[in-house]
Coordinates of C-alpha atoms and ligand atoms in Angstrom, one line a residue:
M893 CA 9.9 -22.1 -42.9
T894 CA 13.1 -24.2 -43.3
N895 CA 15.1 -25.1 -40.2
L896 CA 17.8 -22.6 -41.2
N897 CA 15.3 -19.8 -41.7
R898 CA 13.6 -20.7 -38.5
R899 CA 16.9 -20.5 -36.6
D900 CA 17.7 -17.2 -38.1
F901 CA 14.3 -15.9 -37.3
L902 CA 14.5 -17.0 -33.7
K903 CA 18.0 -15.5 -33.4
A904 CA 16.8 -12.2 -34.8
A905 CA 13.7 -12.2 -32.6
G906 CA 16.0 -12.9 -29.6
V907 CA 18.2 -9.9 -30.4
A908 CA 15.1 -7.7 -31.0
A909 CA 13.6 -8.9 -27.7
A910 CA 16.8 -8.1 -25.8
A911 CA 16.8 -4.7 -27.3
G912 CA 13.2 -4.2 -26.2
V913 CA 12.0 -3.4 -29.7
V914 CA 9.6 -6.3 -30.4
S915 CA 5.9 -5.6 -30.7
G916 CA 2.7 -7.4 -30.5
C917 CA 2.3 -10.6 -28.5
V918 CA 6.0 -11.2 -28.0
Q919 CA 6.3 -7.9 -26.1
S920 CA 5.1 -8.9 -22.7
K921 CA 7.1 -12.2 -22.7
A922 CA 10.3 -10.4 -23.6
D923 CA 9.6 -7.3 -21.4
P924 CA 12.9 -6.3 -19.8
L925 CA 10.9 -5.1 -16.8
Q926 CA 10.0 -8.7 -16.0
T927 CA 13.5 -10.1 -15.7
V928 CA 14.5 -10.9 -12.2
P929 CA 17.7 -9.1 -11.2
K930 CA 20.4 -11.1 -9.4
R931 CA 20.2 -10.9 -5.6
Q932 CA 22.8 -8.5 -4.1
G933 CA 22.3 -9.4 -0.4
K934 CA 20.2 -11.9 1.5
S935 CA 16.4 -12.3 1.9
V936 CA 14.8 -10.0 4.5
I937 CA 11.8 -12.4 5.0
G938 CA 11.4 -12.6 8.8
L939 CA 14.1 -9.9 9.3
I940 CA 14.6 -9.1 13.0
A941 CA 16.3 -5.9 13.8
P942 CA 18.4 -5.7 17.0
K943 CA 16.0 -4.9 19.9
M944 CA 15.5 -1.2 20.6
D945 CA 14.8 0.0 24.1
V946 CA 13.4 3.3 22.8
V947 CA 12.6 3.7 19.1
R948 CA 13.9 7.1 17.9
V949 CA 11.8 8.4 15.0
G950 CA 12.4 10.9 12.2
F951 CA 9.6 12.1 9.9
I952 CA 9.8 13.2 6.3
G953 CA 6.6 14.9 5.1
V954 CA 4.2 16.1 7.8
G955 CA 1.4 17.3 5.6
Q956 CA -2.2 15.9 5.8
R957 CA -1.1 12.4 6.6
G958 CA 2.3 13.0 8.3
Y959 CA 0.8 15.4 10.8
G960 CA -1.6 12.7 12.0
H961 CA 1.3 10.3 12.2
V962 CA 3.3 12.7 14.4
K963 CA 0.3 13.1 16.7
R964 CA -0.2 9.4 17.0
M965 CA 3.4 8.5 17.5
S966 CA 3.6 11.0 20.3
H967 CA 1.1 8.9 22.2
I968 CA 3.0 5.6 21.8
D969 CA 5.1 4.3 24.7
G970 CA 8.7 3.6 23.8
A971 CA 8.8 6.0 20.8
E972 CA 10.7 9.3 20.8
I973 CA 10.3 11.8 18.1
V974 CA 13.8 13.2 17.3
A975 CA 13.4 15.1 14.0
L976 CA 10.9 16.4 11.5
C977 CA 11.4 17.4 7.9
D978 CA 9.1 19.1 5.4
T979 CA 9.6 21.6 2.6
H980 CA 6.5 23.6 3.7
D981 CA 7.2 25.7 6.8
E982 CA 3.6 26.0 7.8
V983 CA 3.0 22.3 8.3
L984 CA 6.4 21.8 9.9
Q985 CA 5.5 24.4 12.5
R986 CA 2.1 22.9 13.0
S987 CA 3.6 19.6 14.1
A988 CA 6.3 21.3 16.2
N989 CA 3.6 23.3 18.0
Y990 CA 1.5 20.2 18.7
L991 CA 4.5 18.5 20.3
A992 CA 5.3 21.6 22.3
E993 CA 1.8 21.7 23.6
R994 CA 2.1 18.1 24.7
G995 CA 5.3 19.0 26.5
V996 CA 7.3 16.6 24.4
K997 CA 11.0 17.4 23.9
A998 CA 11.3 19.6 20.9
P999 CA 12.4 17.8 17.7
A1000 CA 15.1 19.1 15.3
L1001 CA 13.5 20.7 12.2
Y1002 CA 14.7 20.3 8.7
Q1003 CA 13.5 22.3 5.7
G1004 CA 14.7 24.7 3.0
S1005 CA 15.2 22.4 0.1
E1006 CA 13.8 19.2 -1.4
L1007 CA 16.9 17.4 -0.3
A1008 CA 17.0 18.7 3.2
Y1009 CA 15.8 15.3 4.4
R1010 CA 19.3 14.0 3.7
E1011 CA 20.7 16.3 6.4
M1012 CA 18.2 14.7 8.8
L1013 CA 19.3 11.2 7.6
A1014 CA 22.9 12.1 8.4
R1015 CA 22.1 12.1 12.1
D1016 CA 23.1 9.0 14.1
D1017 CA 20.4 9.2 16.7
I1018 CA 17.5 8.1 14.5
D1019 CA 16.4 4.4 14.2
I1020 CA 13.4 4.6 11.9
V1021 CA 12.0 7.2 9.4
I1022 CA 8.4 7.6 8.6
I1023 CA 8.0 8.8 5.0
S1024 CA 4.7 10.6 4.1
T1025 CA 5.5 12.6 1.0
P1026 CA 4.0 12.7 -2.5
W1027 CA 4.4 9.3 -4.3
R1028 CA 7.3 10.3 -6.5
W1029 CA 9.5 10.7 -3.4
H1030 CA 8.7 7.4 -1.7
A1031 CA 11.4 5.3 -3.4
P1032 CA 14.3 7.7 -3.4
M1033 CA 13.6 8.7 0.2
A1034 CA 13.3 5.0 1.4
V1035 CA 16.5 4.1 -0.4
D1036 CA 18.4 7.0 1.2
T1037 CA 16.9 6.1 4.5
M1038 CA 18.2 2.5 4.4
E1039 CA 21.5 3.5 3.0
S1040 CA 21.9 5.8 6.0
G1041 CA 21.5 2.8 8.3
K1042 CA 17.9 3.4 9.3
H1043 CA 14.7 1.5 8.8
A1044 CA 12.2 2.9 6.3
F1045 CA 8.4 3.1 6.9
V1046 CA 6.7 4.4 3.8
E1047 CA 3.2 5.5 3.0
V1048 CA 1.2 3.8 0.3
P1049 CA 2.0 3.0 -2.4
L1050 CA 5.5 1.8 -1.7
A1051 CA 6.8 3.1 -5.1
L1052 CA 5.7 3.8 -8.6
T1053 CA 7.5 1.6 -11.1
V1054 CA 8.8 -2.0 -11.4
E1055 CA 12.4 -0.6 -11.3
E1056 CA 11.8 1.3 -8.1
M1057 CA 10.3 -1.8 -6.5
W1058 CA 13.4 -3.8 -7.3
Q1059 CA 15.6 -1.0 -6.1
L1060 CA 13.9 -1.1 -2.7
V1061 CA 14.0 -4.9 -2.5
D1062 CA 17.7 -4.9 -3.4
T1063 CA 18.6 -2.1 -1.0
A1064 CA 16.7 -3.8 1.9
E1065 CA 18.4 -7.1 1.2
R1066 CA 21.9 -5.5 0.9
T1067 CA 21.5 -3.2 4.0
Q1068 CA 19.4 -5.7 6.0
K1069 CA 17.0 -2.9 6.9
N1070 CA 13.3 -3.0 7.2
C1071 CA 11.4 -1.3 4.4
M1072 CA 7.7 -1.5 5.4
M1073 CA 4.9 0.0 3.4
M1074 CA 2.5 1.2 6.1
E1075 CA -0.7 -0.5 4.9
N1076 CA -2.9 0.7 7.7
V1077 CA -6.0 -1.1 6.5
N1078 CA -4.5 -4.4 7.5
Y1079 CA -5.0 -3.2 11.1
G1080 CA -8.7 -2.4 10.7
R1081 CA -11.0 -4.3 13.2
D1082 CA -13.0 -6.0 10.4
E1083 CA -9.9 -6.9 8.3
L1084 CA -8.2 -8.4 11.4
M1085 CA -11.4 -10.3 12.3
V1086 CA -11.6 -11.7 8.8
L1087 CA -8.0 -12.8 8.9
N1088 CA -8.7 -14.6 12.1
M1089 CA -11.8 -16.3 10.5
V1090 CA -9.8 -17.3 7.5
R1091 CA -7.0 -18.8 9.6
Q1092 CA -9.6 -20.8 11.6
G1093 CA -10.9 -22.3 8.3
L1094 CA -14.4 -20.7 8.4
F1095 CA -14.6 -20.1 4.7
G1096 CA -13.0 -23.5 3.7
E1097 CA -10.4 -23.4 0.9
L1098 CA -10.0 -19.8 -0.4
L1099 CA -10.9 -19.3 -4.1
H1100 CA -11.5 -15.6 -4.8
G1101 CA -11.1 -12.1 -3.3
E1102 CA -12.3 -8.6 -4.2
A1103 CA -10.5 -5.4 -3.2
A1104 CA -11.1 -1.8 -4.0
Y1105 CA -10.3 1.8 -3.4
I1106 CA -13.6 3.5 -4.3
H1107 CA -13.5 6.9 -2.7
E1108 CA -14.8 10.0 -4.4
L1109 CA -11.9 12.5 -4.2
R1110 CA -12.7 15.0 -7.0
W1111 CA -12.8 17.7 -4.4
Q1112 CA -9.0 17.3 -3.9
M1113 CA -8.7 19.0 -7.4
K1114 CA -9.3 22.3 -5.5
E1115 CA -6.1 21.8 -3.6
L1116 CA -3.7 23.8 -5.8
E1117 CA -0.6 24.9 -3.9
H1118 CA -0.4 22.5 -1.1
K1119 CA -2.1 19.3 0.3
T1120 CA -2.8 16.0 -1.4
G1121 CA -4.7 17.2 -4.5
S1122 CA -1.9 19.6 -5.4
W1123 CA 0.2 16.6 -6.6
R1124 CA -2.1 13.7 -6.7
T1125 CA -4.5 15.2 -9.4
E1126 CA -1.7 15.2 -11.9
W1127 CA -1.5 11.4 -11.7
H1128 CA -4.9 11.3 -13.4
T1129 CA -3.2 12.9 -16.5
K1130 CA -0.3 10.5 -16.5
R1131 CA -1.3 6.9 -15.8
N1132 CA -4.4 5.0 -17.0
G1133 CA -4.6 2.1 -14.6
N1134 CA -5.1 1.5 -10.8
L1135 CA -3.5 4.5 -9.2
Y1136 CA -3.9 3.3 -5.6
P1137 CA -4.2 -0.4 -5.2
T1138 CA -3.0 -1.3 -1.8
H1139 CA -5.8 -0.4 0.7
G1140 CA -8.1 -3.2 -0.4
L1141 CA -5.4 -5.5 -1.7
G1142 CA -3.3 -5.6 1.5
P1143 CA -5.9 -7.4 3.6
V1144 CA -7.0 -9.8 0.8
S1145 CA -3.3 -10.7 0.3
Q1146 CA -2.9 -11.5 3.9
Y1147 CA -6.0 -13.7 3.9
M1148 CA -4.5 -15.6 0.9
N1149 CA -0.9 -15.8 2.3
I1150 CA 0.5 -13.9 -0.7
N1151 CA 4.3 -14.2 -0.5
R1152 CA 3.9 -16.7 2.2
G1153 CA 2.7 -19.9 0.4
D1154 CA 1.1 -18.3 -2.6
R1155 CA 2.0 -15.3 -4.8
F1156 CA 0.7 -13.1 -7.6
D1157 CA 1.3 -14.7 -11.0
Y1158 CA -0.2 -12.3 -13.6
L1159 CA -2.8 -9.7 -14.1
T1160 CA -5.1 -8.3 -16.7
S1161 CA -6.6 -4.8 -16.5
M1162 CA -9.3 -2.7 -18.1
S1163 CA -10.3 0.9 -17.6
S1164 CA -13.6 2.7 -18.2
P1165 CA -13.6 6.1 -20.1
A1166 CA -12.1 9.0 -18.2
L1167 CA -14.9 11.5 -18.0
G1168 CA -15.6 12.6 -14.5
R1169 CA -12.5 14.8 -13.7
A1170 CA -12.9 16.8 -16.9
A1171 CA -16.6 17.2 -16.2
Y1172 CA -15.9 18.3 -12.6
A1173 CA -13.3 20.8 -13.8
A1174 CA -15.7 22.3 -16.3
R1175 CA -18.3 22.7 -13.5
E1176 CA -16.0 23.9 -10.8
F1177 CA -13.2 26.0 -12.4
E1178 CA -13.0 29.0 -14.8
P1179 CA -12.6 27.9 -18.5
G1180 CA -8.9 29.0 -18.6
H1181 CA -8.0 27.3 -15.3
Q1182 CA -5.1 24.7 -15.4
R1183 CA -7.6 22.1 -14.2
N1184 CA -9.6 22.7 -17.4
Q1185 CA -6.5 22.5 -19.6
W1186 CA -5.2 19.1 -18.4
Q1187 CA -6.2 16.0 -20.2
Y1188 CA -7.4 13.4 -17.7
V1189 CA -6.5 9.9 -18.9
A1190 CA -7.0 7.6 -15.9
G1191 CA -10.3 5.8 -16.6
D1192 CA -12.8 6.7 -13.9
M1193 CA -13.2 3.0 -13.0
N1194 CA -10.3 0.6 -13.4
T1195 CA -10.8 -3.1 -12.9
T1196 CA -7.8 -5.4 -12.6
L1197 CA -7.9 -9.2 -12.3
V1198 CA -5.0 -11.0 -10.6
K1199 CA -4.3 -14.7 -10.8
T1200 CA -2.2 -16.4 -8.1
V1201 CA 0.1 -19.3 -8.8
K1202 CA -2.3 -21.4 -6.7
G1203 CA -5.0 -20.5 -9.1
R1204 CA -7.0 -18.1 -7.0
S1205 CA -8.4 -14.9 -8.5
I1206 CA -8.6 -11.4 -7.1
M1207 CA -10.5 -8.5 -8.5
I1208 CA -9.2 -5.0 -7.7
Q1209 CA -11.0 -1.8 -8.5
H1210 CA -10.0 1.8 -8.4
D1211 CA -12.3 4.8 -8.7
T1212 CA -11.7 8.1 -7.0
T1213 CA -13.9 10.1 -9.4
T1214 CA -17.5 8.9 -9.7
P1215 CA -20.3 9.9 -7.3
R1216 CA -20.9 6.7 -5.2
P1217 CA -20.4 5.5 -1.7
Y1218 CA -17.0 4.5 -0.3
S1219 CA -15.9 0.9 -0.6
R1220 CA -12.9 -1.3 -0.3
H1221 CA -15.0 -4.4 -1.1
N1222 CA -13.1 -6.6 1.4
L1223 CA -14.6 -9.8 -0.1
I1224 CA -13.2 -13.2 0.5
Q1225 CA -14.8 -16.3 -1.0
G1226 CA -14.0 -19.9 -0.1
T1227 CA -15.5 -23.3 -0.6
N1228 CA -17.7 -22.9 2.5
G1229 CA -18.9 -19.4 2.1
V1230 CA -18.1 -15.7 1.8
F1231 CA -17.5 -12.5 3.8
A1232 CA -18.0 -9.1 2.2
G1233 CA -17.5 -5.6 3.5
F1234 CA -19.2 -2.2 2.9
P1235 CA -21.5 -3.2 4.5
N1236 CA -20.2 -6.2 6.4
R1237 CA -22.1 -9.4 5.7
I1238 CA -21.4 -13.1 5.8
A1239 CA -22.9 -16.2 4.3
L1240 CA -21.7 -19.8 5.1
E1241 CA -22.8 -23.3 4.2
Q1242 CA -21.6 -24.8 7.4
G1243 CA -21.5 -22.8 10.7
G1244 CA -23.6 -19.8 9.6
T1245 CA -26.6 -18.4 11.4
K1246 CA -28.8 -18.4 8.2
S1247 CA -28.9 -20.3 4.9
F1248 CA -26.1 -19.3 2.6
H1249 CA -28.7 -17.9 0.2
E1250 CA -29.1 -15.0 2.6
W1251 CA -26.6 -12.5 4.0
D1252 CA -26.2 -12.2 7.8
E1253 CA -25.6 -8.5 8.3
D1254 CA -25.5 -8.5 12.1
M1255 CA -21.9 -8.7 13.0
S1256 CA -22.2 -8.7 16.8
A1257 CA -22.0 -12.4 17.3
W1258 CA -19.1 -12.7 14.8
Y1259 CA -17.2 -10.0 16.6
A1260 CA -17.8 -11.7 19.9
K1261 CA -16.4 -15.0 18.5
Y1262 CA -13.7 -13.9 16.0
D1263 CA -12.4 -10.4 17.0
H1264 CA -8.6 -10.6 16.4
P1265 CA -6.5 -11.0 19.6
L1266 CA -4.6 -7.8 18.7
W1267 CA -7.9 -5.9 18.5
L1268 CA -9.1 -7.4 21.8
K1269 CA -5.9 -6.2 23.5
M1270 CA -5.4 -2.8 21.9
G1271 CA -8.7 -1.9 20.1
A1272 CA -10.1 0.3 22.8
E1273 CA -7.0 2.4 23.0
A1274 CA -6.7 2.4 19.2
E1275 CA -10.3 3.8 18.9
R1276 CA -9.6 6.4 21.6
N1277 CA -6.5 7.6 19.6
G1278 CA -8.4 7.5 16.4
G1279 CA -7.1 7.5 12.8
H1280 CA -9.5 5.6 10.4
G1281 CA -11.4 4.0 13.3
G1282 CA -8.2 3.0 15.2
M1283 CA -6.3 1.2 12.4
D1284 CA -3.6 3.9 12.1
F1285 CA -2.8 3.9 15.9
L1286 CA -2.8 0.1 16.0
M1287 CA -0.4 -0.1 13.1
F1288 CA 2.0 2.3 14.8
W1289 CA 1.6 0.5 18.1
R1290 CA 2.4 -2.8 16.5
M1291 CA 5.5 -1.4 14.6
I1292 CA 7.0 0.0 17.8
Y1293 CA 6.1 -3.2 19.7
C1294 CA 7.9 -5.4 17.1
L1295 CA 11.0 -3.2 17.0
R1296 CA 11.2 -3.1 20.8
N1297 CA 10.6 -6.8 21.3
G1298 CA 12.8 -8.2 18.5
E1299 CA 10.0 -9.5 16.4
P1300 CA 9.7 -9.4 12.6
L1301 CA 7.3 -6.7 11.3
D1302 CA 3.9 -7.9 9.9
Q1303 CA 4.6 -6.4 6.4
D1304 CA 7.9 -6.5 4.6
V1305 CA 9.4 -5.0 1.5
Y1306 CA 8.1 -7.9 -0.7
D1307 CA 4.5 -7.3 0.4
G1308 CA 4.8 -3.5 -0.3
A1309 CA 6.3 -4.2 -3.7
A1310 CA 3.8 -6.9 -4.7
W1311 CA 0.8 -4.8 -3.6
S1312 CA 2.1 -1.6 -5.2
V1313 CA 3.3 -3.0 -8.5
I1314 CA -0.3 -3.5 -9.5
S1315 CA -0.4 0.2 -10.4
P1316 CA 2.3 0.3 -13.1
L1317 CA 1.4 -3.2 -14.4
S1318 CA -2.3 -2.4 -14.6
A1319 CA -1.4 0.6 -16.8
Q1320 CA 0.7 -1.6 -19.0
S1321 CA -2.1 -4.0 -19.5
V1322 CA -4.7 -1.3 -20.1
A1323 CA -2.4 0.1 -22.8
N1324 CA -2.2 -3.3 -24.5
R1325 CA -5.9 -4.2 -24.9
S1326 CA -5.8 -5.9 -21.4
E1327 CA -3.0 -8.3 -22.4
S1328 CA -1.9 -10.3 -19.4
V1329 CA 1.2 -9.0 -17.6
T1330 CA 3.5 -11.2 -15.4
I1331 CA 3.8 -9.9 -11.9
P1332 CA 7.4 -10.2 -10.7
D1333 CA 8.3 -12.5 -7.8
F1334 CA 10.0 -10.0 -5.6
T1335 CA 10.8 -12.8 -3.1
R1336 CA 12.9 -14.6 -5.8
G1337 CA 11.3 -17.9 -4.8
A1338 CA 11.3 -17.5 -1.0
W1339 CA 7.5 -17.3 -1.0
E1340 CA 7.2 -21.0 -1.2
S1341 CA 8.8 -21.7 2.2
A1342 CA 7.9 -18.4 4.0
K1343 CA 5.5 -19.0 6.9
P1344 CA 2.0 -17.4 6.9
L1345 CA 1.6 -14.3 9.0
G1346 CA 0.7 -15.5 12.5
I1347 CA -2.3 -14.4 14.5
V1348 CA -0.6 -12.0 16.8
G1349 CA -1.9 -11.6 20.3
T1350 CA 0.7 -9.6 22.1
Ligands
NAD1959 N1 -2.6 5.2 4.5 C1 -3.6 6.1 4.4 O1 -4.7 5.9 4.8 C2 -3.3 7.4 3.7 C3 -4.1 8.5 3.7 C4 -3.8 9.7 3.1 C5 -2.5 9.8 2.5 N2 -1.7 8.7 2.4 C6 -0.4 8.8 1.7 O2 0.4 9.7 2.4 C7 1.3 10.4 1.6 C8 1.2 11.8 1.8 O3 -0.1 12.3 1.4 P1 -0.7 13.6 2.1 O4 -2.2 13.5 1.8 O5 -0.2 13.8 3.4 O6 -0.1 14.7 1.1 P2 0.3 16.2 1.5 O7 0.6 16.9 0.3 O8 -0.7 16.8 2.5 O9 1.6 16.0 2.3 C9 2.9 15.7 1.7 C10 3.9 16.5 2.5 O10 5.2 16.2 1.9 C11 5.9 17.4 1.9 N3 7.1 17.3 0.9 C12 7.0 17.2 -0.5 N4 8.2 17.0 -1.0 C13 9.1 17.0 0.1 C14 10.5 16.8 0.2 N5 11.2 16.7 -0.9 N6 11.0 16.8 1.4 C15 10.2 17.0 2.5 N7 8.9 17.2 2.5 C16 8.3 17.1 1.3 C17 4.9 18.5 1.4 O11 5.4 19.8 1.7 C18 3.7 18.0 2.2 O12 3.7 18.7 3.5 C19 0.9 9.9 0.2 O13 1.8 8.9 -0.2 C20 -0.5 9.3 0.3 O14 -0.8 8.3 -0.6 C21 -2.1 7.5 3.0

């Protein structure tokens, strides 16, 4: 190729890339989804909202998950439930009845249309909004919440696409509002203990983590009109990748200081065949049933590998279809040893109770030495109030504590975006023979100087 030809070729390739029409290996490098948009406001790392004496709470979505949230929030000192919104009258009344039985002041109720939540957001007596709706509503509702001057607390995943993640980051930065994805697993006793162990250097330098959401949920396909399976099942016909990455990944990310000294760089992803949902439908539904007409495309097991800029690796798996025991893996490997969950076990070269060739599965001594200060303070009350072994209550308690005491939240919009974006990007990689995909830096460089999450003891 002459210089001239080469210049023309590169120019043409540049135009094609900008138009998003290139194919093959150039595609991921020129992917318009990977360009970092210009910041519209200022970073919300360490954002501290003005102290609130009482935190006034509104809820959007009080179905399976949201009802539990309403119940738990009604037991938290310093939180007042002001309003509830749901399109389904039955579940709205269920929450209202629960609060009435507890003798709590009756909240205002919003219903009647899919946008009725905006009437609730127009109120000026709400500080934070808890969003527990189907996935497609998370981003628009969180954006509307922040635009209305309130802090958004969103169920997992934070959002569904790269564009939505940026929209949430940009809105949080422009409005200076919190947008926290409520990753409850980060408040589990074991995850908190492992975070404490990591911070105390028990595993040496961290090298590798493993995270998962392996939870057989085929039975949700029988939820047709309402409840989780009525909308979640369809995602198995739409996206072949990791549909639900954050439960295992949130804790591993906190162990590794992701967005606080390290960050995700790129991923590669592979899916197994998608067989289990169709087989279940054939077994459990009439031949003409909608569940038998859908084509399930999400591979039963998806495996994604993430590389961080510091060179660490993370394996993330997703499988809600095959018959097997539950696991989030919760594995962290360092130069001095390893912790793994499901079941909990530990092996260390220095400081262990056994040779590192053998797992120590008796956690009692480890809990005694390394239980997280937050668990020591609130664990008993959290277990009493329930919700996945206490993690749900502890998360709410901690959110309200931070807001009332002028402390930054433990999870910010950058965490939620980084952990959730694994879903669309894993699908992109799967669709391209596992080609690596760059993971956007939603902090726009601030990860390098951001401080690691502290061990909180208050
Ligand atoms: N963190 C966890 O451990 C955990 C556990 C379960 C579910 N979740 C998450 O919680 C969210 C809700 O899941 P779920 O199981 O409660 O589902 P669900 O279907 O039981 O509840 C969703 C509710 O949202 C309501 N809704 C839908 N569109 C609405 C709208 N436009 N305005 C107001 N209300 C609307 C529905 O009527 C329903 O009551 C999902 O994001 C899910 O991933 C998280």
